[in-house]
Coordinates of C-alpha atoms in Angstrom, one line a residue:
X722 CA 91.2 136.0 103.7
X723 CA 89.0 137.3 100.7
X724 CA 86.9 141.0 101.6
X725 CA 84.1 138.5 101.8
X726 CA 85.3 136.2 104.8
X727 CA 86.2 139.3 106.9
X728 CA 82.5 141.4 105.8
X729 CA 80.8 138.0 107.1
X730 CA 82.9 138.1 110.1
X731 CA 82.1 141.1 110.8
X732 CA 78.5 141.1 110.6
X733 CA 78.7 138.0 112.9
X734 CA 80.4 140.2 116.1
X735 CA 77.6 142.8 114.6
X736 CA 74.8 141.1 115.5
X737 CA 75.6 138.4 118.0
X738 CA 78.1 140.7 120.0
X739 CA 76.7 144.1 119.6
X740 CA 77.6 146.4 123.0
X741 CA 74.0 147.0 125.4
X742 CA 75.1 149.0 128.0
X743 CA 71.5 148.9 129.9
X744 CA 72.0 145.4 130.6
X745 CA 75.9 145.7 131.7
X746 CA 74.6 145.9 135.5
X747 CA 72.9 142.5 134.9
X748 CA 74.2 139.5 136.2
X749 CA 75.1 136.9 133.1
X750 CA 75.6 137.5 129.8
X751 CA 74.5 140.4 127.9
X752 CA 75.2 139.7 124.2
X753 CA 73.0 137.3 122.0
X754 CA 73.8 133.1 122.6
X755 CA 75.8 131.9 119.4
X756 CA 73.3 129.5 118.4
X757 CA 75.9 127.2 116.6
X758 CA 78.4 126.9 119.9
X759 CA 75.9 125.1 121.5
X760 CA 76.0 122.7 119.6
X761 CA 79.7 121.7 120.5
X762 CA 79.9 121.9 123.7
X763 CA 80.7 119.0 125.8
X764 CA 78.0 118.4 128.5
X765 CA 74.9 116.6 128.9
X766 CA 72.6 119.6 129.3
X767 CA 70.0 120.7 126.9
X768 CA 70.7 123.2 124.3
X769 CA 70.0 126.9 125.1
X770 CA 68.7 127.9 121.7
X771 CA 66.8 124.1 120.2
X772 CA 66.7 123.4 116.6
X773 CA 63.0 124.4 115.1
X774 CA 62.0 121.2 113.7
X775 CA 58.7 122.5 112.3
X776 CA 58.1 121.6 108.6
X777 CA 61.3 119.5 108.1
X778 CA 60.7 117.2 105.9
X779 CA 62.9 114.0 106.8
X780 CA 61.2 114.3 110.6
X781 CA 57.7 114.6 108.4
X782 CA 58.3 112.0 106.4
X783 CA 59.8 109.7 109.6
X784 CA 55.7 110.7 111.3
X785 CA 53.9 109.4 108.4
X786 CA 56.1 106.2 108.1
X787 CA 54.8 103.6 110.9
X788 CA 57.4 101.1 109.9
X789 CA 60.5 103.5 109.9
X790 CA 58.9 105.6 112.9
X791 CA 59.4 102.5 115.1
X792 CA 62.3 100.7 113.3
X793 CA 65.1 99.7 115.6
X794 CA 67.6 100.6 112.9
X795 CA 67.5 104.6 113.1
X796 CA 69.6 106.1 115.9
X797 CA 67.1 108.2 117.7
X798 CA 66.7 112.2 117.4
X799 CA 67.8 114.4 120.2
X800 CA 67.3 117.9 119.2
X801 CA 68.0 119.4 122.9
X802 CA 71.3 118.0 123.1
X803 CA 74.5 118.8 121.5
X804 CA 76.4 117.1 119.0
X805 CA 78.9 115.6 121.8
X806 CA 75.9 113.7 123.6
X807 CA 75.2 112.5 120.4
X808 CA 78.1 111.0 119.4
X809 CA 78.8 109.5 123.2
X810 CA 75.8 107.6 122.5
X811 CA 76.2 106.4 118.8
X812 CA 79.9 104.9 120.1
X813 CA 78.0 103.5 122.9
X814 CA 75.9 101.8 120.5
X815 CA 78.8 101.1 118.2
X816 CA 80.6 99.3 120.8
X817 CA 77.6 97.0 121.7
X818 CA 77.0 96.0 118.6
X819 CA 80.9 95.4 117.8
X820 CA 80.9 93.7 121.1
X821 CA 79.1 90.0 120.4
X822 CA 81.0 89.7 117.0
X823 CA 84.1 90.3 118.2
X824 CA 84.0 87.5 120.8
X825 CA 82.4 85.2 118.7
X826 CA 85.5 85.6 116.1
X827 CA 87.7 85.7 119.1
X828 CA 86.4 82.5 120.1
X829 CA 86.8 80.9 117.0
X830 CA 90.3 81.6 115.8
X831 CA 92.7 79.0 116.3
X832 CA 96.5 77.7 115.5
X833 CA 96.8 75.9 112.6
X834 CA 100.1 75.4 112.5
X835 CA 103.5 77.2 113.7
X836 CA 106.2 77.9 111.3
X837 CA 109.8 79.2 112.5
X838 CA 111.1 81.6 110.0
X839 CA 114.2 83.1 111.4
X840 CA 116.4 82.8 114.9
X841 CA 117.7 86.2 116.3
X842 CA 120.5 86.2 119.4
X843 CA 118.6 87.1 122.4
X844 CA 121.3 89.8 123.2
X845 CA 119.8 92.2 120.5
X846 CA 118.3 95.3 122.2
X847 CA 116.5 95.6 119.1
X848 CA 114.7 93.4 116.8
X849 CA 115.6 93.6 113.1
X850 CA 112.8 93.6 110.9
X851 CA 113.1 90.8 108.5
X852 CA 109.7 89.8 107.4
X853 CA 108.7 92.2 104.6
X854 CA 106.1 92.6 102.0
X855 CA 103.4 90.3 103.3
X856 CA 100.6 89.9 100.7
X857 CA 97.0 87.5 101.2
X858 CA 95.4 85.8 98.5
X859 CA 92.5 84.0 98.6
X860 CA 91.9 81.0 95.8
X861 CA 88.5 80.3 96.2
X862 CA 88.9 77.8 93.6
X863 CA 90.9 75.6 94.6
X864 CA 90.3 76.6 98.7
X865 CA 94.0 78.0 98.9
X866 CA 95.3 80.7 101.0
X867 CA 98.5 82.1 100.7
X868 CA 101.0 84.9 101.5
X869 CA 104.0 86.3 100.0
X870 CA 106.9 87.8 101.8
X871 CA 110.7 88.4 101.6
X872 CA 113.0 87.9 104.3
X873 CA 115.6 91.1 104.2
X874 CA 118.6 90.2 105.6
X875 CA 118.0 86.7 104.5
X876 CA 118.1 86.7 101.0
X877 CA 117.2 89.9 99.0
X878 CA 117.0 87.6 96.1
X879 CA 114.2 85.3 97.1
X880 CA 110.5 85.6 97.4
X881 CA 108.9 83.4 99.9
X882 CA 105.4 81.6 99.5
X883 CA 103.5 80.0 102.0
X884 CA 100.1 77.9 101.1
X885 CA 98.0 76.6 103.1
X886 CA 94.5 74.8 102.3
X887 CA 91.5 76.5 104.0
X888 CA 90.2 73.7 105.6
X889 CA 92.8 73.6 108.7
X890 CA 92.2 69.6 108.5
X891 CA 94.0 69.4 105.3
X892 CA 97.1 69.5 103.9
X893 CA 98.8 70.6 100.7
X894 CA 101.9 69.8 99.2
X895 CA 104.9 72.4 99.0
X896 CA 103.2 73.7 101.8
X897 CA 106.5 77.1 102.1
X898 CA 108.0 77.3 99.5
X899 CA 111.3 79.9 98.4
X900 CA 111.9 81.2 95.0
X901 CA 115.0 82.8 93.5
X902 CA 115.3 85.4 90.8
X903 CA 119.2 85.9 91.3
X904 CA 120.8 87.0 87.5
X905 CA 117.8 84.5 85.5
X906 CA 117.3 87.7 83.6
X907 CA 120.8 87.6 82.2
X908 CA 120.9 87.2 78.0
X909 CA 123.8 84.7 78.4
X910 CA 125.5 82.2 80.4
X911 CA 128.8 84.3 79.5
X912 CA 127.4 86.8 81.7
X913 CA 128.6 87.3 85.2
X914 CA 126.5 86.5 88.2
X915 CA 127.1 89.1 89.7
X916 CA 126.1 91.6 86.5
X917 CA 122.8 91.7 86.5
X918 CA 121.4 90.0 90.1
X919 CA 118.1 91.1 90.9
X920 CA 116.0 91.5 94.0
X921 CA 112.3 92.1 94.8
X922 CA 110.9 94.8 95.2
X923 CA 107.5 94.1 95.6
X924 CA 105.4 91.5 95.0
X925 CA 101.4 90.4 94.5
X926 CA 99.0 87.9 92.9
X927 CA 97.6 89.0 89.5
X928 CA 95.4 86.2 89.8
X929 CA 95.0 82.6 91.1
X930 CA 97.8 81.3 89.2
X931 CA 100.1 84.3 88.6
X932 CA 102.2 86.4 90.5
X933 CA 103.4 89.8 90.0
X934 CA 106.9 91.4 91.4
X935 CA 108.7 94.4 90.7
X936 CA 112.6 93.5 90.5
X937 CA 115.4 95.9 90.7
X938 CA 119.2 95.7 90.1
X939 CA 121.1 95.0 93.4
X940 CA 124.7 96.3 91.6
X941 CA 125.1 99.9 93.4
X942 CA 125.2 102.1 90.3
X943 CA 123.0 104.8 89.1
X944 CA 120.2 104.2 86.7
X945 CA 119.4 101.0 88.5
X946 CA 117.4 98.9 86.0
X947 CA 113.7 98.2 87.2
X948 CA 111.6 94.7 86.1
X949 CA 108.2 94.2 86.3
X950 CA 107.5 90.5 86.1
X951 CA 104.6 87.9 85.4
X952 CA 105.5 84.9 87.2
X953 CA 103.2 81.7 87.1
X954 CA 102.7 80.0 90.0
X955 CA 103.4 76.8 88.6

């Protein structure tokens, strides 16, 4: 703490805590209410100490205004209550308005169409996580959505897409598709295949017909070689 935190400190305890003997035979408190305290306290009663709202000029400006005065869109003003009746009350008018959406969209999601990916044994206490790197793209050109994911213990090596039309009525061709970056990088075909294999890193759309991944070396050795990639999606 700087000399300046612990003088302000101590002026606080100064003048809100300041001993008054005469009033220790009183019943209550005898030492001045912290007026900010109030203001976070967790009850429904009204403040001890209110907020002077005389001359502020938002609550001026809000008296003047008959349009914003009565506008449904303002959260009312409380100024004897503390900031936890406050918030209680915006969530409570959070939740209401979340509330009609939110079964509306509920309502209106649907199945399009169910793809199996992979098949665990049953007998696994735990289930592996093999779907990684899932990525949405919208083509609003063309009315595609799609998503880009790998499959770890799969194949490292491959990148899955999966299109689908936006219109759940329709159809499109190659609708999951797999592709595999394996040693394509390599200079030769004198190489070996298992030189310079790559897997994917990471992976997203640049745009609606590109793709982006970040490859990597799967040979364990230091100085692992990284790739950064423009695939199109042709």
């Amino acid at each position: 703490m700087t000399q300046k935190d612990i003088t302000f400190v101590a002026d606080f305890l100064t003048e809100h805590f300041n001993e008054a003997p005469e009033l220790y035979n009183r019943k209550g408190k005898y030492f001045n209410v912290e007026r900010v305290g109030q203001y976070l306290k967790d009850e429904d009663d009204d403040l001890v100490s209110p907020p002077n709202t005389e001359g502020n000029q938002w609550f001026n400006f809000l008296k003047d205004s008959t349009h914003l005065n009565e506008s449904p869109l303002l959260f009312p003003y409380y100024p004897e209550k503390s900031l936890h009746f406050v918030k209680r009350r915006m969530e409570g008018v959070i939740d209401q308005c979340l509330q009609k959406p939110a079964d509306v969209i509920g309502k209106s999601v649907q199945q399009a169409v169910c793809i199996s990916l992979y098949k665990i044994s049953q007998s696994e206490d735990s289930t592996p996580q093999l779907f990684k790197l899932p990525f949405l793209w919208n083509d609003k050109t063309s009315n595609l959505h799609y998503v880009l994911f790998t499959m770890l213990e799969d194949s490292i090596s491959k990148i899955h897409i999966l299109r689908r039309h936006t219109d759940t009525s329709r159809s499109v061709s190659n609708g999951i598709l797999a592709v595999e970056f394996g040693n394509f990088l390599n200079n030769s075909i004198n190489e070996s295949s298992d030189s310079r294999c790559y897997s994917c890193l990471d992976a997203h759309f640049y745009d609606d017909e590109t793709v982006t991944v970040v490859l990597k070396e799967s040979v364990q050795q230091e100085g692992k070689e990284r790739v950064l990639a423009q695939l199109p999606l042709s």
